[in-house]
XYZ file of C-alpha atoms in Angstrom:
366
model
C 0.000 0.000 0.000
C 0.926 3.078 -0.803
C 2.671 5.287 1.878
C 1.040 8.509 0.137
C -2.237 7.497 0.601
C -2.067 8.827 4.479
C -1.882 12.070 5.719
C 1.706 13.026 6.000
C 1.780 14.008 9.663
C 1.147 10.175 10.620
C 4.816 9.037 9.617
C 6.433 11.075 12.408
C 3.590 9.961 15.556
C 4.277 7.348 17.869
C 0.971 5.589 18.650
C 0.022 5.871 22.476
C 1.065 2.371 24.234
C -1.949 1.863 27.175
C -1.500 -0.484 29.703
C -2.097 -4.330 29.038
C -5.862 -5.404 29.596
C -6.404 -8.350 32.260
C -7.791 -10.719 29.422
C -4.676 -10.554 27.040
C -2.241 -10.894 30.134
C -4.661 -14.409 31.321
C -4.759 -15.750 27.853
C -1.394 -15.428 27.781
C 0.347 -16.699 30.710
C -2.498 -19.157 31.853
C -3.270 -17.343 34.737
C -6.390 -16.785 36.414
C -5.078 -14.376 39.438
C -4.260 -10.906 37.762
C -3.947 -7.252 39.441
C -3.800 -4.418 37.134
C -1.529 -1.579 38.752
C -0.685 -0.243 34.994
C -3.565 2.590 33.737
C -4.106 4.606 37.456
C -7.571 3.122 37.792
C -9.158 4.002 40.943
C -9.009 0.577 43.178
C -12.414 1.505 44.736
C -14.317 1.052 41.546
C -17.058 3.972 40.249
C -18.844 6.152 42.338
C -22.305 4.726 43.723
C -24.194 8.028 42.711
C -22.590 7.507 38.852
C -23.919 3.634 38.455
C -27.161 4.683 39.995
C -27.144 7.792 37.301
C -26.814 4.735 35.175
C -28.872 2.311 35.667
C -31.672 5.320 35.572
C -30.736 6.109 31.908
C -29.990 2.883 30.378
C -33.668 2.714 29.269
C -33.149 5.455 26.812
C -30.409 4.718 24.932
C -32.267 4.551 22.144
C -32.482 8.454 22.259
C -29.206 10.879 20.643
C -27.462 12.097 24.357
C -27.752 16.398 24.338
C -25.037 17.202 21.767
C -24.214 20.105 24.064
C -23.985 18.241 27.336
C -25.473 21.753 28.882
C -26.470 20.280 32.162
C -23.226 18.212 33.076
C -21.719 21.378 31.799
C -23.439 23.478 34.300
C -23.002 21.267 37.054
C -19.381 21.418 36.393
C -19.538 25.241 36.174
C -21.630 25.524 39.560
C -18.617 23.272 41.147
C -16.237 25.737 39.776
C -17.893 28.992 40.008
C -18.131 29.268 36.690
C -20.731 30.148 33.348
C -21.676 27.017 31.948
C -19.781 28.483 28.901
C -16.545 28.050 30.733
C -17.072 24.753 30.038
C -16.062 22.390 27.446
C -16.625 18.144 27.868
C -14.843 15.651 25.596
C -14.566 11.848 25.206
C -12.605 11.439 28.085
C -9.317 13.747 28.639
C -7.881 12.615 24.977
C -10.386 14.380 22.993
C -9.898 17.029 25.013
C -6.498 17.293 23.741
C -6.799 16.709 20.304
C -9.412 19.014 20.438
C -6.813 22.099 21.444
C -4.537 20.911 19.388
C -7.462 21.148 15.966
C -8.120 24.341 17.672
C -4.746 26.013 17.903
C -2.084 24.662 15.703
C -1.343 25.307 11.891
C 1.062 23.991 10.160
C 4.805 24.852 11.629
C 3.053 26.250 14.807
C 5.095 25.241 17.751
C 3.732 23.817 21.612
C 6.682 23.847 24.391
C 6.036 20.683 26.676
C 8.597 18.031 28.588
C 10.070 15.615 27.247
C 9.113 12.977 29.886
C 5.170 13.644 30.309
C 1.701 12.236 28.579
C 2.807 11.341 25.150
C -0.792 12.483 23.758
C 0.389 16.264 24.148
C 2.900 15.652 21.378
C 1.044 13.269 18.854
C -1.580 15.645 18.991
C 0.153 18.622 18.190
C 2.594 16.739 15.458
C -1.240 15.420 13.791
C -2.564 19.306 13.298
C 1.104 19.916 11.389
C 2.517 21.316 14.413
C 6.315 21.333 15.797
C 6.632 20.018 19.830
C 9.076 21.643 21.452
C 10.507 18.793 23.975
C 12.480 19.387 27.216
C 14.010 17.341 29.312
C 13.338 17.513 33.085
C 15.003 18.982 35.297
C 15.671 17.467 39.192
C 12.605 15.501 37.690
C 10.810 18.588 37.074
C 9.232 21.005 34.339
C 12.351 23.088 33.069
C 10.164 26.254 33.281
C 13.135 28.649 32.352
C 13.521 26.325 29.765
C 10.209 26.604 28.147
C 10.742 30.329 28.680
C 14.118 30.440 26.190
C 12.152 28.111 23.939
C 9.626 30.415 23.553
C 9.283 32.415 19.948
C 7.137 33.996 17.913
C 5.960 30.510 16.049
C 4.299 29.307 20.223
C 1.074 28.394 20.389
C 0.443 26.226 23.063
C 2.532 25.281 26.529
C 1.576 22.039 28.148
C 1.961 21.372 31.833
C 0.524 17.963 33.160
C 0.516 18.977 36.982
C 0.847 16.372 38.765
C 3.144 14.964 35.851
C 2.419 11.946 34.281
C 4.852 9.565 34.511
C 6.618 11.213 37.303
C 3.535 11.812 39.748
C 5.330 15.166 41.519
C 3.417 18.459 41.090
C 4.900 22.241 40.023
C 4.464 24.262 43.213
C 2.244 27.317 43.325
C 5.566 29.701 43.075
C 6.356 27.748 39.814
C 3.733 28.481 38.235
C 3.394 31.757 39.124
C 6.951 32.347 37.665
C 5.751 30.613 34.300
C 2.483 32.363 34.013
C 4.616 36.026 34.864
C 7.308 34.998 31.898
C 4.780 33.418 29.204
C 3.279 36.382 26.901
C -0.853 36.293 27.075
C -1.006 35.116 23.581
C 0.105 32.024 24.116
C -2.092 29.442 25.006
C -1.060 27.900 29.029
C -2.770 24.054 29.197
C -2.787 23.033 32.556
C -3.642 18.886 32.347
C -4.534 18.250 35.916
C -6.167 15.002 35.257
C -5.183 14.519 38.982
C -6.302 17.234 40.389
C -8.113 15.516 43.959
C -4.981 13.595 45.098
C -2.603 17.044 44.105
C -4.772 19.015 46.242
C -4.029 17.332 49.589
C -0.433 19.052 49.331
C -0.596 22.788 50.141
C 1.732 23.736 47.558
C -0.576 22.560 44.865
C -1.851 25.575 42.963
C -5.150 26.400 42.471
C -4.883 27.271 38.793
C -8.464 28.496 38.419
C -7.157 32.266 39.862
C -4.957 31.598 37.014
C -7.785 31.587 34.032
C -9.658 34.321 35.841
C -7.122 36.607 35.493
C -5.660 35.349 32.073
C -8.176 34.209 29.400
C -5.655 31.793 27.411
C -5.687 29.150 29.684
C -7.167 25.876 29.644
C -7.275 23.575 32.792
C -7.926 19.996 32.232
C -9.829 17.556 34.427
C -11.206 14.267 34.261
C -13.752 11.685 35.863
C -11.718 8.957 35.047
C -9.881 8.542 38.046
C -10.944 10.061 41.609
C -14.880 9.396 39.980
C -13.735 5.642 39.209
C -16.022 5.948 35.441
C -12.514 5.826 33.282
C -14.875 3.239 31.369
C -17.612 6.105 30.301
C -14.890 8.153 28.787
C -15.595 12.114 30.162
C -13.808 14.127 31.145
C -13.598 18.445 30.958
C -11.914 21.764 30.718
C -12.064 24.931 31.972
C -11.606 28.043 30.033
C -12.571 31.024 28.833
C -15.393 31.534 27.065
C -14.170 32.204 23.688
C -11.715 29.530 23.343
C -14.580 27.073 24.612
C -16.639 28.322 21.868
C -13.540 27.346 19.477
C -13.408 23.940 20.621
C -16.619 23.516 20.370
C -16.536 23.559 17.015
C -14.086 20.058 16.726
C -16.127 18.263 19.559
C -17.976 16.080 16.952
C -21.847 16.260 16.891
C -22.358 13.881 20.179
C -19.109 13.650 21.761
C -20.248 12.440 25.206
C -22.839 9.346 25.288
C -25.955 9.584 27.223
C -24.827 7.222 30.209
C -21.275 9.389 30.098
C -23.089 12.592 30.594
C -25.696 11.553 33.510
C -22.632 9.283 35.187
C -20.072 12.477 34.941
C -22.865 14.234 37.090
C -23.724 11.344 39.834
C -19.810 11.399 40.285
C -20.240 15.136 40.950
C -21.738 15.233 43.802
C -20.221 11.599 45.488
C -17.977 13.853 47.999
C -17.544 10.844 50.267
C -16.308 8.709 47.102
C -13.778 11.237 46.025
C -12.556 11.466 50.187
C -12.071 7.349 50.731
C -10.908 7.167 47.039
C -7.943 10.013 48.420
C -7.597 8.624 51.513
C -6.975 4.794 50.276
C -4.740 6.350 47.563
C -2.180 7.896 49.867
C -1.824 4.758 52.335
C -1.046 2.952 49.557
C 1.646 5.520 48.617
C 2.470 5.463 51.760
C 3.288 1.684 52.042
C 5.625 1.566 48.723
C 7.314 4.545 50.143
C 8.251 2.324 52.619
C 9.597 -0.818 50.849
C 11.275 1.727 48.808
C 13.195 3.318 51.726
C 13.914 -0.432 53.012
C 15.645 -1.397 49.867
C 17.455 1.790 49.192
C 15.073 1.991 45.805
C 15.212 6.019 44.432
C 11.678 6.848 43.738
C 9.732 10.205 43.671
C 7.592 12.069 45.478
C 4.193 11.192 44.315
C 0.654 13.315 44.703
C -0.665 11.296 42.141
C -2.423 7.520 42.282
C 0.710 6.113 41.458
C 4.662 5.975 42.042
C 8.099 5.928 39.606
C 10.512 4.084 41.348
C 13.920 3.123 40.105
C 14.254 -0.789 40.480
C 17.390 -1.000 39.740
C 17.300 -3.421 36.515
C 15.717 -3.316 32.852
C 12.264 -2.375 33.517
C 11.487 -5.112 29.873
C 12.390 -7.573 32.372
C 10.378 -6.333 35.661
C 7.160 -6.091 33.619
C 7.271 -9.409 32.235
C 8.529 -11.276 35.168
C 5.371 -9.427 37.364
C 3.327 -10.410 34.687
C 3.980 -13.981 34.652
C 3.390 -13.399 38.853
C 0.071 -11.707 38.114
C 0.755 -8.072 38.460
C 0.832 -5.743 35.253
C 2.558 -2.379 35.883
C 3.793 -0.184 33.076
C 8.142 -0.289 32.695
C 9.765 3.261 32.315
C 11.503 2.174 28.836
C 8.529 3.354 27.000
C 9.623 6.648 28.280
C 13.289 5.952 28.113
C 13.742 5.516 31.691
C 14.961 1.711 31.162
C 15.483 1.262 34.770
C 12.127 2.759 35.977
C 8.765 1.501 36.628
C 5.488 3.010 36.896
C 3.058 1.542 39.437
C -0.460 2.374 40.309
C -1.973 2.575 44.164
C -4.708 0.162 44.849
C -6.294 -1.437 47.771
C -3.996 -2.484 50.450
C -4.220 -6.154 49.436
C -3.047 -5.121 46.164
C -0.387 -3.113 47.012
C 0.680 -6.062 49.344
C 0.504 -8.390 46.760
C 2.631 -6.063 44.451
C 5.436 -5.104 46.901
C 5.696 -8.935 47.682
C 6.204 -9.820 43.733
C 8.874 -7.257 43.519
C 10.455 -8.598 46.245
C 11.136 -12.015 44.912
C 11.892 -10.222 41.580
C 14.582 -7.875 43.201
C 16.040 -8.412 46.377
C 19.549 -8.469 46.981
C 21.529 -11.465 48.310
C-alpha cells in the first residue's frame, strides 16, 4: 500500500502504548489471578451516585445524548464557580487534547512541553502539522526557564501535566506563578490536571483556576476517570474562557459524550464521600511503597498522584514481564526511556501487598 495514501503528519507519531488489559495478560500466561496496577484506575471502583445515574438512563439509549452536554456542563460550572460556557466536555481527557490541538495549531506552529510527560500532548500537536518543542526535566521537574528560552514567535500552546504523568510530583504554586509572569498572554497555558483531587491534599498545589480568571488563554484539564472511578464512560472536561470554549466547540464532533457518560459524569459530581475514601486509600497505599522503597534503598519520587516511579534498579522489559507472569501488570519506564524505571499504580492495600511482595522475589539483593 501506498505510503502517500495517508496524511503526512502520521509518519512522524508514535501511537500511544496503554496499559495491558487483564484478558490478554490471562490468555497469555495461563493465569487466572491478575492485578492491574498499569492505567491509574481508581481501586475503589465507580462512584455509587454515577452507576445509579446509570442504571436510571440505560432505558433510553435509544435516544441521541444532548449534543451540548449543557447540564453536566453546568453542574461542572456551579462546582467551579463558573458560566456554563466556561465549560467544554470531551470523550474522556484525549479528545480534550486533540481538540486544542485542531483548535490552535497550523502547520509549523510550535507547543513547548517536557520531554518525559503524557505522550498524547505531542502526537496531537505533530497530527494538526505542528512542531513540539521537547524538554528534558530537570531534578525531575518542568524546566520552566527552559520553556521560557524556547519560547518564539511561532508558540502556540505550553503544556503542563501537573501532577506529571509519569513522574507523579506536582509544580508548586511559586512555579507556576513564575511561568504564568514569563509566558506572553497570547500564548495558550494548558494546565492537564487530570489529577487534580490527590494534588490538592499538598498545600503547595496551585489552584490554577485564579490563574484563568485573570488570564483568558488558559485551559485547565480535568477528568472523571480517576478520583470518579467511570474511566470506562470516557468524560472528562476543561475549563476556560469563554471564547476559546466556543472554538473547541466547534471540533467536539456532533455527540461527543454518550448519554450514560453525561448523567454518570454528574452522579460522580456530587459523590464527595467517594472522592474522600478514594484520596484517603490512595495515599496509604503511597504510603506503604514509600516504605519498601526506603527499606531497599530503591530512588523513587515524590508522588501526589495515584501512582509511584521508582527506580528498580534493573531493565524495567524484564520487571514487567517477570510481574506479569506473577500476576501483576505495571507499566516499565523504557517506553519513556527511563529503562530502569517503573510506573506503578496505588490500589487497595491487598493489592499493594501483593505487588510489593512480587517485587520482592523479583529484586532483592543477596
Amino acid at each position: 500500500m501506498s505510503k502517500n495514501l495517508f496524511r503526512n503528519e502520521l509518519a512522524s507519531i508514535i501511537p500511544y502504548v496503554a496499559g495491558k488489559p487483564i484478558e490478554e495478560v490471562k490468555k497469555e500466561f495461563g493465569i487466572d489471578d491478575i492485578e492491574k496496577l498499569a492505567s491509574n484506575e481508581n481501586p475503589l471502583g465507580p462512584s455509587l451516585k454515577a452507576i445509579e445515574a446509570i442504571k436510571k438512563e440505560v432505558e433510553n439509549i435509544h435516544i441521541y445524548p444532548d449534543s451540548s452536554a449543557k447540564r453536566l456542563r453546568q453542574e461542572i460550572a456551579k462546582t467551579y464557580d463558573l458560566s456554563y460556557e466556561n465549560v467544554v466536555v470531551g470523550n474522556g481527557g484525549e479528545q480534550i487534547l486533540q481538540m486544542i490541538a485542531q483548535a490552535f495549531i497550523n502547520t509549523g506552529d510550535e507547543a513547548i512541553m517536557a520531554a518525559t510527560t503524557f505522550g498524547l500532548y505531542g502526537s496531537s500537536v505533530s497530527h494538526m502539522g505542528g512542531v513540539p518543542i521537547k524538554l528534558p526535566l530537570k531534578a525531575y521537574k518542568h524546566d520552566f526557564e527552559g520553556f521560557i528560552q524556547k519560547l518564539t514567535d511561532k508558540t502556540k500552546l505550553i503544556y503542563v501535566c501537573n501532577p506529571n504523568n509519569p513522574t507523579g510530583n506536582i509544580m508548586t504554586g511559586d512555579e507556576i506563578d513564575y511561568l504564568v509572569k514569563n509566558v506572553p498572554d497570547h500564548v495558550v497555558i494548558v494546565f492537564d490536571e487530570a489529577y487534580y483531587h490527590y494534588a490538592k491534599v499538598n498545600k503547595d498545589y496551585p489552584e490554577t483556576l485564579e490563574v484563568l480568571k485573570k488570564r483568558e488563554n488558559t485551559i485547565i484539564l480535568r477528568t472523571f476517570s480517576k478520583v470518579a472511578g467511570i474511566a470506562g464512560t470516557r468524560v472528562g472536561f476543561a475549563l476556560t474562557s469563554k471564547e476559546i470554549a466556543l472554538e473547541m466547540g466547534k471540533v467536539k464532533g456532533v455527540f461527543n459524550v454518550n448519554k450514560l457518560a453525561q448523567v454518570a459524569a454528574m452522579g460522580a459530581l456530587s459523590d464527595k464521600e467517594h472522592i474522600e475514601n478514594t484520596v484517603e486509600l490512595n495515599y496509604k497505599s503511597i504510603a506503604m511503597m514509600e516504605n519498601y522503597f526506603d527499606k531497599m534503598n530503591l530512588e523513587y519520587i515524590k508522588s501526589n498522584s495515584n501512582f509511584v516511579f521508582v527506580n528498580v534498579g534493573m531493565d524495567s522489559r524484564i520487571v514487567f514481564e517477570r510481574l506479569m507472569k506473577k500476576g501483576i501488570i505495571i507499566r516499565p519506564g523504557y517506553q519513556w526511556k527511563w529503562d530502569n524505571w517503573i510506573r506503578v499504580s496505588t490500589g487497595t492495600i491487598e493489592q499493594t501487598e501483593k505487588f510489593l511482595a512480587k517485587l520482592h522475589s523479583i529484586i532483592k539483593k543477596d
